[in-house]
Coordinates of C-alpha atoms in Angstrom, one line a residue:
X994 CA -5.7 34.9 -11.2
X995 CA -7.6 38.4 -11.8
X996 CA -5.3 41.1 -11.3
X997 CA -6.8 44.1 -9.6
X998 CA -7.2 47.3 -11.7
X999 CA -7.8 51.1 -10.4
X1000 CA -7.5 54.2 -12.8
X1001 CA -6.7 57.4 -10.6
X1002 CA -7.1 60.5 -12.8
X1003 CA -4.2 63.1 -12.2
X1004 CA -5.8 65.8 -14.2
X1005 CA -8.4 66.7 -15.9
X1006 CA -8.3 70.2 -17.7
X1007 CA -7.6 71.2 -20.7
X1008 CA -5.3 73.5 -22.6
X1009 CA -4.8 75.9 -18.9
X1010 CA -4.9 74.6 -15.7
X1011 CA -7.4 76.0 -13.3
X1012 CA -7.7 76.2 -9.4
X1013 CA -10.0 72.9 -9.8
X1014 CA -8.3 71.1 -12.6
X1015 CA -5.1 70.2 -13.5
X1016 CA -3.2 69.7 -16.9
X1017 CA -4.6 65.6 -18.4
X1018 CA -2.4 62.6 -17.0
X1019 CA -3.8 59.2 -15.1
X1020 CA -2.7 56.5 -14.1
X1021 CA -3.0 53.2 -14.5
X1022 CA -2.4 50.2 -11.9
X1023 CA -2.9 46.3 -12.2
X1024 CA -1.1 44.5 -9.4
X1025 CA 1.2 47.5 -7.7
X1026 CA 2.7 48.1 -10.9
X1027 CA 1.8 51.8 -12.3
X1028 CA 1.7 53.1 -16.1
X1029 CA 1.1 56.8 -16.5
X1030 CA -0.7 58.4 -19.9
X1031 CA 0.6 61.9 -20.6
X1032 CA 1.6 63.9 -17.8
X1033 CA 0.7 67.5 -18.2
X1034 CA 2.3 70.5 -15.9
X1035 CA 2.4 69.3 -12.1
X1036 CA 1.6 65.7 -12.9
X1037 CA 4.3 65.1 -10.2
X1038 CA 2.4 67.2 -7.3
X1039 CA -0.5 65.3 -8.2
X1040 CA 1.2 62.0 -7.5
X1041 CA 1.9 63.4 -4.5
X1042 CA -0.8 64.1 -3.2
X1043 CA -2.2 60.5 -4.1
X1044 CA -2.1 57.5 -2.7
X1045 CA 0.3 55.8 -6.0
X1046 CA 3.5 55.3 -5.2
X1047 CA 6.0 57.1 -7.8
X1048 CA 8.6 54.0 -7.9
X1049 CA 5.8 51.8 -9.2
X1050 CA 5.8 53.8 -12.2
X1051 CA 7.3 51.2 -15.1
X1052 CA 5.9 53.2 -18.4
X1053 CA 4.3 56.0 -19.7
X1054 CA 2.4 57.1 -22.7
X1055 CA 2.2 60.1 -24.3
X1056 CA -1.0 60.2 -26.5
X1057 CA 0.6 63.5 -28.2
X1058 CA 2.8 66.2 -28.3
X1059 CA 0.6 69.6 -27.1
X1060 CA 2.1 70.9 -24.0
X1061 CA -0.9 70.4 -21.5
X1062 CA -0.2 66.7 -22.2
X1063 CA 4.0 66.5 -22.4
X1064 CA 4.5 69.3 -20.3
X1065 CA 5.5 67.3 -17.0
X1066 CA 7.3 65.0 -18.2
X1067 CA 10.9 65.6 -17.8
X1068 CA 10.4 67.0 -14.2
X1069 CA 8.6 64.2 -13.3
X1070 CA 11.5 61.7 -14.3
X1071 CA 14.0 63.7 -12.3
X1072 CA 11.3 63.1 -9.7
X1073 CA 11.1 59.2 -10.2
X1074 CA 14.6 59.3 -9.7
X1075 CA 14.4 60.0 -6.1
X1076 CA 11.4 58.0 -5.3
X1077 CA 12.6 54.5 -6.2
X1078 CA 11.2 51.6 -4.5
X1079 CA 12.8 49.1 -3.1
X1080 CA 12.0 46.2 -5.3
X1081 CA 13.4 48.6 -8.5
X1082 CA 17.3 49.0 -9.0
X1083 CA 19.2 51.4 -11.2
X1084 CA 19.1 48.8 -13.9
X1085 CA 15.0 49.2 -14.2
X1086 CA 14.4 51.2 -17.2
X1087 CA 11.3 53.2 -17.9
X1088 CA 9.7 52.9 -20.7
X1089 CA 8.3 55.8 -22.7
X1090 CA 5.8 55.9 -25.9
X1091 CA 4.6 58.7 -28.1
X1092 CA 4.9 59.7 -30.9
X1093 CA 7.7 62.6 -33.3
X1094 CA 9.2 64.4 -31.8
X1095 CA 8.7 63.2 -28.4
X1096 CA 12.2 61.1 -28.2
X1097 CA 14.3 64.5 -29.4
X1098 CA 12.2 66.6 -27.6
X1099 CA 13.1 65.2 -24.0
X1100 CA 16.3 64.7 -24.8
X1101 CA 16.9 68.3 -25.4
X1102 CA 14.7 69.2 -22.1
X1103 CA 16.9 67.4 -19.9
X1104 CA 20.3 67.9 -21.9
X1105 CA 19.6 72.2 -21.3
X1106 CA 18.8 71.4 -18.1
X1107 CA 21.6 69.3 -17.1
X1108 CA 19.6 66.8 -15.5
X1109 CA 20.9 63.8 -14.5
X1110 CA 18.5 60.5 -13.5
X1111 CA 18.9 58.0 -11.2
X1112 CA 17.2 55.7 -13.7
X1113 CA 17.7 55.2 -17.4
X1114 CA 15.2 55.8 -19.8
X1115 CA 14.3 54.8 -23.5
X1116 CA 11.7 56.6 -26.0
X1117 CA 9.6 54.1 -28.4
X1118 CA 8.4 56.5 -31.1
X1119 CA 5.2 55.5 -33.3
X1120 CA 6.1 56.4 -36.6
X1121 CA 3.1 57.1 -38.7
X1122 CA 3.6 56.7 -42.8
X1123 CA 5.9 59.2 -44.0
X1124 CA 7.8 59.7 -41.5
X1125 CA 11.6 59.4 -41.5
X1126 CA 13.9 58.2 -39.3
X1127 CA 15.6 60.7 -37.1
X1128 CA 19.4 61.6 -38.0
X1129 CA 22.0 60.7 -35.2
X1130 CA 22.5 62.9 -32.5
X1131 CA 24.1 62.6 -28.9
X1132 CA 22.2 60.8 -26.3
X1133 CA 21.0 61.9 -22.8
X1134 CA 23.5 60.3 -20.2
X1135 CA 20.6 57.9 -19.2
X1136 CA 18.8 57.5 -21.9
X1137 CA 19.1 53.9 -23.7
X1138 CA 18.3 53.0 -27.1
X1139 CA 14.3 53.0 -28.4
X1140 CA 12.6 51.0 -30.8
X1141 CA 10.8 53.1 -33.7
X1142 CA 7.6 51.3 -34.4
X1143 CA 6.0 51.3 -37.7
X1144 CA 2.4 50.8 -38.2
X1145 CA 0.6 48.0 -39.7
X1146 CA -2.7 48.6 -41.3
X1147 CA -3.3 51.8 -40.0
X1148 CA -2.5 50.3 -35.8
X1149 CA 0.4 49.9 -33.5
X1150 CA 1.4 46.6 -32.2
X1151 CA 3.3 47.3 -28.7
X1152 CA 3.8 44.1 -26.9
X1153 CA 4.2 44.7 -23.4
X1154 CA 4.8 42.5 -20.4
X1155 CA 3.9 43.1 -16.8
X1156 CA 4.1 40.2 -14.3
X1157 CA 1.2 39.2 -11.8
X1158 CA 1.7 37.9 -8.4
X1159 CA 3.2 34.8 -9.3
X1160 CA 6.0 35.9 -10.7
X1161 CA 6.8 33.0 -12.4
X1162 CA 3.4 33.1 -15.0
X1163 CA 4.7 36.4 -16.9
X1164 CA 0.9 37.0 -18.0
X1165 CA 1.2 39.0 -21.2
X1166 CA -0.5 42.3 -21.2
X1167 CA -0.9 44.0 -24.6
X1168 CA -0.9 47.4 -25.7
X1169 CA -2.2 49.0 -29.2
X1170 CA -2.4 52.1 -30.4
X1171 CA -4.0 54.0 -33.3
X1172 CA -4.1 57.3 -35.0
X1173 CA -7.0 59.9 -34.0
X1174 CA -8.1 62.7 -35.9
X1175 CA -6.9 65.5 -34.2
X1176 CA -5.2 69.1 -35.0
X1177 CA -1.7 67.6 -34.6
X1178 CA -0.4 63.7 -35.0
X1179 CA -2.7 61.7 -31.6
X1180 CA -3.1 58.7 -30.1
X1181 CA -5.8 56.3 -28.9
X1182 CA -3.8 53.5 -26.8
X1183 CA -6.1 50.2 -26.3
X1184 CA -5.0 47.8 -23.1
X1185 CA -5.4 44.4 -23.3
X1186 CA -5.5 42.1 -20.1
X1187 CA -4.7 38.2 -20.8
X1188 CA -7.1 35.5 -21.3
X1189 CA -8.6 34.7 -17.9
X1190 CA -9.9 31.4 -16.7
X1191 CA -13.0 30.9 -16.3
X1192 CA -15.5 28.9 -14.0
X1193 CA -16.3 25.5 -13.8
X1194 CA -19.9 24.6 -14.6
X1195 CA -20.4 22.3 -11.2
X1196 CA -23.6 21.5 -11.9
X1197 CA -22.6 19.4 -15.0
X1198 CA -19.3 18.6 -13.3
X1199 CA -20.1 16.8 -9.8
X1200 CA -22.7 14.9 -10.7
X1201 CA -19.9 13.2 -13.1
X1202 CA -17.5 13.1 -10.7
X1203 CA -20.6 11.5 -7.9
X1204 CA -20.8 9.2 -10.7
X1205 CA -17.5 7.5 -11.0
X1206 CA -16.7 8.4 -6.9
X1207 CA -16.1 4.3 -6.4
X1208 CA -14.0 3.4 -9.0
X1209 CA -11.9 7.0 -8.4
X1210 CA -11.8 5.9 -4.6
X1211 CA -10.6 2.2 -6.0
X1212 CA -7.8 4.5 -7.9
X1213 CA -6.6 6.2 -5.2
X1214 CA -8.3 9.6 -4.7
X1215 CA -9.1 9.6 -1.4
X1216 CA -11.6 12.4 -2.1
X1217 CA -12.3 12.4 -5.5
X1218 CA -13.6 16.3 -5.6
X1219 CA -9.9 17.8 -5.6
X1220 CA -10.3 16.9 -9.4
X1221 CA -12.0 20.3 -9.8
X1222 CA -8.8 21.8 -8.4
X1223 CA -6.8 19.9 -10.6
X1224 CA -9.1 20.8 -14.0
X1225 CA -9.0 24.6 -12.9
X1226 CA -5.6 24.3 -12.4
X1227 CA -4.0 22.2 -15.3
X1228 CA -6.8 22.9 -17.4
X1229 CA -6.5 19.8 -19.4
X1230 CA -9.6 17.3 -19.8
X1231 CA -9.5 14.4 -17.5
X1232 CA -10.9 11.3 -18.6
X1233 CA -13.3 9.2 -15.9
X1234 CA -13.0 5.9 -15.3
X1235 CA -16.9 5.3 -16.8
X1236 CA -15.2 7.2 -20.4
X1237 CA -16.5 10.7 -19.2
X1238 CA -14.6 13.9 -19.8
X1239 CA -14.2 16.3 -17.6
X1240 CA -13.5 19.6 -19.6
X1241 CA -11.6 23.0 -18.6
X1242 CA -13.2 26.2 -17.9
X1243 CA -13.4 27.8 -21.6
X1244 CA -11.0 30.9 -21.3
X1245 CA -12.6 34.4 -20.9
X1246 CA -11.7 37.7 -22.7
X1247 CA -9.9 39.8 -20.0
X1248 CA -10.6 43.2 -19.6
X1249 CA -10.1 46.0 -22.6
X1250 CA -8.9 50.0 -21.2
X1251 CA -9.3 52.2 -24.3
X1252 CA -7.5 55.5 -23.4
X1253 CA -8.3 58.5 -26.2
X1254 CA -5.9 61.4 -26.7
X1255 CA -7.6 64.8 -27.9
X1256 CA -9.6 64.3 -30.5
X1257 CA -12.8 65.2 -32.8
X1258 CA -12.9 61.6 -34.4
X1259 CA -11.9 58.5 -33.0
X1260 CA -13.6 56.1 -35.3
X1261 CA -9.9 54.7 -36.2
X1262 CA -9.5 52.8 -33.2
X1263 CA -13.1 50.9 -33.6
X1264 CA -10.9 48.1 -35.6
X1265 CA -8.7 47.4 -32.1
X1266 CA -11.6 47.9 -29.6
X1267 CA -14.2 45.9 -28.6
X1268 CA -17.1 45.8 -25.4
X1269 CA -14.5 47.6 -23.5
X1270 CA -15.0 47.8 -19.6
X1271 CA -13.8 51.2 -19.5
X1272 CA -13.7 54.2 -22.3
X1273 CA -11.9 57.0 -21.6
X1274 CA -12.6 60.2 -24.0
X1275 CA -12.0 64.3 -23.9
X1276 CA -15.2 66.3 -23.8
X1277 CA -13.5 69.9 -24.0
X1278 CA -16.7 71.2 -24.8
X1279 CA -20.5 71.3 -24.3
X1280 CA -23.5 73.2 -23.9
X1281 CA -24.0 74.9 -20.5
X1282 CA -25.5 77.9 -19.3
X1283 CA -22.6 79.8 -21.0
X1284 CA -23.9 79.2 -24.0
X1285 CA -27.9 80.6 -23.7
X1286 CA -28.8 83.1 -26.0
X1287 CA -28.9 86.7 -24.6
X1288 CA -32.1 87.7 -22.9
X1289 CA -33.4 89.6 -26.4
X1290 CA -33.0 86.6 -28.0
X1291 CA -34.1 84.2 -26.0
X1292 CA -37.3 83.7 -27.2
X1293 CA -37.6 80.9 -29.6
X1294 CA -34.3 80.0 -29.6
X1295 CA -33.6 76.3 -30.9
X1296 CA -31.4 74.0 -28.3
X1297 CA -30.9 71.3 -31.0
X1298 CA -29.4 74.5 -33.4
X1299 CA -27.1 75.4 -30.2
X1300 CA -26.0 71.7 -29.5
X1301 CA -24.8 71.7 -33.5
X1302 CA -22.8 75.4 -33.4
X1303 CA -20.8 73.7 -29.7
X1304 CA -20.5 71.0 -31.3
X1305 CA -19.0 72.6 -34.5
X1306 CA -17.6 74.9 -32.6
X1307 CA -15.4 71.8 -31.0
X1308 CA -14.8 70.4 -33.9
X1309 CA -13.0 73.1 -35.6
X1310 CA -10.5 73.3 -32.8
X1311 CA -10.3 69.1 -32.8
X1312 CA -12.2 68.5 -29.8
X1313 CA -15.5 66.8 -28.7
X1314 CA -18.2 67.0 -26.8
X1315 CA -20.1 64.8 -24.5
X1316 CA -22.6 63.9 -26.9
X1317 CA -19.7 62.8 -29.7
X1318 CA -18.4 60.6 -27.1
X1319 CA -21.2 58.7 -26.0
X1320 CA -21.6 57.9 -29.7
X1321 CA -18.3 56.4 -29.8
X1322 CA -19.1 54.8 -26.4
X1323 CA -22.3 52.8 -28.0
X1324 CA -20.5 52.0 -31.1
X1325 CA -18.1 49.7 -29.1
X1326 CA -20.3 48.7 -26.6
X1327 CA -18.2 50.2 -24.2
X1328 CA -19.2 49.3 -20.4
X1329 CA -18.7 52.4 -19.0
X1330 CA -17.2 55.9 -20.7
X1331 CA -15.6 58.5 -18.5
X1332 CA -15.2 62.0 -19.9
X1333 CA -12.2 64.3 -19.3
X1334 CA -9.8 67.1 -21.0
X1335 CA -12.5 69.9 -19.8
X1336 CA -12.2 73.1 -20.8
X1337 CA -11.3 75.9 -18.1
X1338 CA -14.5 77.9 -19.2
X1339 CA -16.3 74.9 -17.2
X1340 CA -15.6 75.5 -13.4
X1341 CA -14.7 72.3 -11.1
X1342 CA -16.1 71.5 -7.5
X1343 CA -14.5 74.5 -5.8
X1344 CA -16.8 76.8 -8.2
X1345 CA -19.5 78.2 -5.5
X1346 CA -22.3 78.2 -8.5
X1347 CA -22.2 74.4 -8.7
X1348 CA -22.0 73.2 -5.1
X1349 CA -24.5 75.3 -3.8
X1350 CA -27.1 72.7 -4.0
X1351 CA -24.8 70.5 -1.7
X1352 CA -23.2 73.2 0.2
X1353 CA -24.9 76.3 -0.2
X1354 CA -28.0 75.5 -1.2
X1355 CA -30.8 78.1 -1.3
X1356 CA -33.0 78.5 1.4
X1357 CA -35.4 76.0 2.2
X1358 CA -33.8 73.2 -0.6
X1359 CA -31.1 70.6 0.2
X1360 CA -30.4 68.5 -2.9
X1361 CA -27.0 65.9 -4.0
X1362 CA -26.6 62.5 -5.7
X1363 CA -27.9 59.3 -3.1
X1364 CA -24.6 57.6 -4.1
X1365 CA -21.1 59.1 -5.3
X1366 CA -21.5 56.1 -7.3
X1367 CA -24.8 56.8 -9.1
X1368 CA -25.4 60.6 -10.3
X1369 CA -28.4 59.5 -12.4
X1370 CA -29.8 59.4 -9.0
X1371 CA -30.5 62.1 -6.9
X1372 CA -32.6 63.1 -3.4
X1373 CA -33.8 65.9 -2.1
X1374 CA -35.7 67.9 0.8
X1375 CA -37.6 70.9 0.3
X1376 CA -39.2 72.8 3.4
X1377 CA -42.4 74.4 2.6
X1378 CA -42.9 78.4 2.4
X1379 CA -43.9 80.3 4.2
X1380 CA -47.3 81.8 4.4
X1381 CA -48.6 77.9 2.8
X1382 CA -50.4 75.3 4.5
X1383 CA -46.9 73.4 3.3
X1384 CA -45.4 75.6 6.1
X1385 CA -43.3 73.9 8.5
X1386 CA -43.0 70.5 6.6
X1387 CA -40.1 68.7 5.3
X1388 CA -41.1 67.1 2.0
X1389 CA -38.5 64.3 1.1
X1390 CA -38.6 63.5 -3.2
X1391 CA -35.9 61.7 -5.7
X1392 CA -34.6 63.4 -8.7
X1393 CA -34.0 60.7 -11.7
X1394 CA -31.9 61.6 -14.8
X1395 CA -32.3 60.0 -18.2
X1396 CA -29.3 58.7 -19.8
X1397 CA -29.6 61.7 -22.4
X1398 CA -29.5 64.1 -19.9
X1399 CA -29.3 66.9 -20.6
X1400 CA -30.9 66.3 -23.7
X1401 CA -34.3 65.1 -21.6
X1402 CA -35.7 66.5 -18.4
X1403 CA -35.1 64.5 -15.1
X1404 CA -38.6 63.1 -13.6
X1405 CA -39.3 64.2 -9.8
X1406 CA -41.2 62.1 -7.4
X1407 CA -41.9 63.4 -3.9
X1408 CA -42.0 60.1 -1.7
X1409 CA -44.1 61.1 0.8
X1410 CA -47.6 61.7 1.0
X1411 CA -48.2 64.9 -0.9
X1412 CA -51.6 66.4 -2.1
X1413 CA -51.1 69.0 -4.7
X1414 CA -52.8 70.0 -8.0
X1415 CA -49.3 69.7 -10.0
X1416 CA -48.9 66.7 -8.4
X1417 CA -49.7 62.9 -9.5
X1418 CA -51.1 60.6 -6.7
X1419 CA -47.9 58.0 -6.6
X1420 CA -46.1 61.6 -6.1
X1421 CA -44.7 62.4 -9.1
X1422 CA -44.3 66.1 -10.2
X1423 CA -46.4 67.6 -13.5
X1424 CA -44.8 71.1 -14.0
X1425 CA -43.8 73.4 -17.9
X1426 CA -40.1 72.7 -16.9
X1427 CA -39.9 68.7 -16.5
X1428 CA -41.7 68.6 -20.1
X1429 CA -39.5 67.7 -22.7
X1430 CA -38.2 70.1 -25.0
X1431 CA -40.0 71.5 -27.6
X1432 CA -43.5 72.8 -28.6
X1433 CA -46.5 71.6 -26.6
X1434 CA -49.1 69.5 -28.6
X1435 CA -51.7 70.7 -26.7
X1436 CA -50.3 74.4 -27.2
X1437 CA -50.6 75.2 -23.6
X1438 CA -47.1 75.9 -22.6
X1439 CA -44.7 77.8 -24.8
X1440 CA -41.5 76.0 -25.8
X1441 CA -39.6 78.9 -23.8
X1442 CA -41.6 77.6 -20.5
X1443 CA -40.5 73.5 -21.3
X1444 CA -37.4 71.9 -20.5
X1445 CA -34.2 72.8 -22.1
X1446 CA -30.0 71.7 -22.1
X1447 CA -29.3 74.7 -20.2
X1448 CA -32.2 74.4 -17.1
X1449 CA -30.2 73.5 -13.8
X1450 CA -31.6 71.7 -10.7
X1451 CA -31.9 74.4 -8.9
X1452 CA -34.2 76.0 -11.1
X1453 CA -35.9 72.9 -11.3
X1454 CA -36.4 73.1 -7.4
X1455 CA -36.8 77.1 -7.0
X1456 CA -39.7 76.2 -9.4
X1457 CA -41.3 73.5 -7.5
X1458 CA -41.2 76.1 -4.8
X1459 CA -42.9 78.8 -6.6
X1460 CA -45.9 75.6 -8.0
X1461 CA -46.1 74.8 -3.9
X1462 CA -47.4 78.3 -3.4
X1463 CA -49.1 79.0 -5.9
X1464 CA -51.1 75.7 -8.3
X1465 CA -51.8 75.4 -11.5
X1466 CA -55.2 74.2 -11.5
X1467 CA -56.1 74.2 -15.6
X1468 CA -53.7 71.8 -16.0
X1469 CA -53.7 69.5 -13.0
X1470 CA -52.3 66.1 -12.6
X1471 CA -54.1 65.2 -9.4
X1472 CA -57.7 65.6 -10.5
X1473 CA -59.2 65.3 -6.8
X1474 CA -56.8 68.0 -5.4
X1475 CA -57.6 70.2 -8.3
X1476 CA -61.7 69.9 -7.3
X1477 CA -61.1 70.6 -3.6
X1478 CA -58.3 73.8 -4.6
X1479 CA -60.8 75.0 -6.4
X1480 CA -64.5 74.6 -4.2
X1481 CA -63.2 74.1 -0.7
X1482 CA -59.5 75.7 0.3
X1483 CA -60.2 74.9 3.4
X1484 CA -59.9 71.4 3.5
X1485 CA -57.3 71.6 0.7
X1486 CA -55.3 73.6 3.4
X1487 CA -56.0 71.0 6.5
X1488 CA -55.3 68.1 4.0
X1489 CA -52.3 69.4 3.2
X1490 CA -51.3 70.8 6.8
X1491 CA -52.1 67.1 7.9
X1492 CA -49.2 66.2 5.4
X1493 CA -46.3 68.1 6.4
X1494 CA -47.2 67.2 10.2
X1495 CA -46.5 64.0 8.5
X1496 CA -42.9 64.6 7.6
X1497 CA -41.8 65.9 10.8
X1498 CA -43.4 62.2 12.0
X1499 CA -46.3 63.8 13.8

């Protein structure tokens, strides 16, 4: 059966915690059952404040040993401790992987702090080449013996077991790991689900069975269609009595986590992943508005230059940025990548400057995603200004973000009926800053004027105020309502006053 699978990240800042982010750690649950990777500072109020249930927690993984990753750790045992669930006894041991010196490094934490757990624990160090074995030294009270595992062509084999609802299957989940380039030894861990089933064809199927339903009737079957049931669940060919076989569902790939430490190159664990539903990779840095040239030297400044110096700027420090990540992403056909590890210097959702659009939004504009689940898609409402024939209306348009954003400009459709110079007749906006980067072929606008990595939707908006008051008729998109601006403004004005009666439904 398919196991249900959530991710909850616990933390998503890097190297200091902020007021909006907390040190890295998520977790990981299929079926109830709950393994943690790394658990930064506070891991354990975050799991409070969650829905997860600490007792569920069965393993953790450390991808490596800086502190915003480790730091959390031995509190949070001491915290498992007291949260066990019902269906776990003092005999349940967790299981912890990492790699040197993780095993003699929470040994010592919790020796100096004479802790004492009400669970035991073990340490499974990945030993990279080189490496030696570490010399004998007293154990932790509850800690039990680990396994050192050596790797094998450059990847970690760490066979893993976690049982589904029926207890009695013991589906096999696997876990690899492999070595990413980083400033210190780190970790990319890959999670394997079992082979699932998969679906009978019963278009080719029940005709078959239609086929032989007399002589199966003659047999016994007193409705020969539970033969699907029995195919799905034996999955063995069964043999008609006309010499037809009835063949299994072919087995199906389950689904493939891949989980990154820090890192600036993760090419290494390309070998051990492949189409994987879900990527998970740090993006400490990348180009913002922090990074714009001061306002002397603004002026033919080159965004693809500035992308290169963040990027080598993250690269130097063993980091990544967005852009490095969604290259690994397409490599391995990844489904879907999720970005984390941010660096403080980016604010979170708390920040007033990036939820004024939703929350504070300047006068007159309203503008968020349509769907928590979509943020390539976005609506919004702009009232028109004052002293305009736009005055008084409520003009409804869709923001749409490339997948290269913010490498591309976002296109803007109004989708109402809106008569404007700037403005194509199926709505869509024609304006210097939705133009993609770079010089104009027709040298009209000025690169300075077009689209750039470090624009914002609100300027986007605040401009599309400024267009509403006052057109741009030497470069018009709507060729009609560029004739009429220019020879009537009268009926430019009533045709656009009839319009915003429109959006109030009037």
């Amino acid at each position: 059966m398919v196991v249900p699978i959530d991710i909850t990240f616990l933390g998503t800042g890097s190297a200091q915690p902020s007021a909006t982010r907390n040190h890295q750690s998520m977790a990981f649950r299929a079926d109830g059952d709950i393994w943690l990777f790394d658990a930064g500072e506070a891991t354990q109020h975050q799991l409070q404040k969650s829905k997860l249930k600490m007792g569920r927690i069965s393993k953790i993984f450390i991808t490596h040993m800086h502190g915003d990753h480790c730091f959390g750790l031995p509190p949070l045992l001491c915290t498992l401790s007291e949260n066990m669930n019902s269906h776990r006894t003092n005999n349940d041991i967790i299981d912890i992987y990492g790699p040197r010196p993780l095993r003699h490094w929470l040994r010592v934490a919790l020796q100096s702090t004479y802790s004492r757990l009400g669970r035991h624990y073990r340490v499974h160090e990945l030993m990279m080449e080189g490496e030696e074995e570490e010399q004998e030294e007293k154990f932790h009270p509850d800690e039990e013996i680990g396994m050192n595992i050596p790797m094998n062509n450059n990847v970690f084999d760490l066979p893993l077991y976690m049982d589904t609802v029926k207890k009695e299957e013991k589906e096999k989940w696997i876990v690899r790991a492999a070595p990413i380039q980083h400033s210190i030894p780190s970790f990319g861990y890959v999670i394997q689900e079992p082979y699932q089933l998969g679906k009978l064809d019963h278009t080719i199927i029940i005709p078959k069975i239609k086929k032989n339903t007399k002589a199966l009737l003659e047999k016994g079957y007193k409705n020969p269609m539970v033969l699907l049931g029995e195919l799905q669940r034996t999955q063995k060919q069964i043999i008609l009595p006309d010499g037809e076989i009835l063949e299994p569902p072919i087995q199906r790939p389950g689904r493939q986590i891949v989980i990154l430490g820090d890192t600036c190159d993760a090419s290494s664990i390309l070998p051990i992943s492949n189409h994987p539903h879900v990527l998970i990779h740090e993006a400490t840095n990348a180009l913002t508005q922090l990074d714009l040239p001061s306002e002397e030297k603004e002026e033919g400044w080159d965004e693809k230059e500035l992308l290169k110096q963040v990027e080598e700027r993250a690269i130097s420090h063993g980091h990544s940025t967005p852009q490095m990540a969604a290259h690994l992403a397409k490599k391995m056909n990844a489904k879907k990548l999720i970005l984390t590890h941010f660096s403080a210097r980016y604010k979170g959702d708390d920040d007033k400057n990036n939820e004024k659009l939703t929350l504070n939004a300047p006068e007159g504009i309203t503008a968020g995603p349509i769907d928590e689940n979509n943020f390539f898609e976005w609506e919004a409402l702009i009232a028109g200004p004052e002293g305009t024939p736009f005055e008084g209306g409520l003009f409804p348009a869709t923001l749409t973000f490339p997948k290269d954003y913010p490498l591309s400009p976002p296109t803007m459709k109004f989708t109402c009926d809106f008569f404007h110079p700037n403005v194509y007749a199926n709505g869509t906006v024609c304006i210097s800053i939705l133009h993609a980067p770079g010089d104009d072929p027709n040298m009209y606008e000025s690169s300075s004027e077009r689209w750039s990595p470090v624009q914002s939707v609100e300027k986007i908006l605040l401009s599309v105020v400024s267009m509403l008051a006052e057109p741009n008729d030497e470069s018009g998109a709507n060729v009609d309502a560029c004739k009429i601006w220019r020879t009537d403004r009268e009926r430019y004005n009533e045709i656009v006053r009839q319009n915003a009666m429109k959006t109030l439904g009037l």
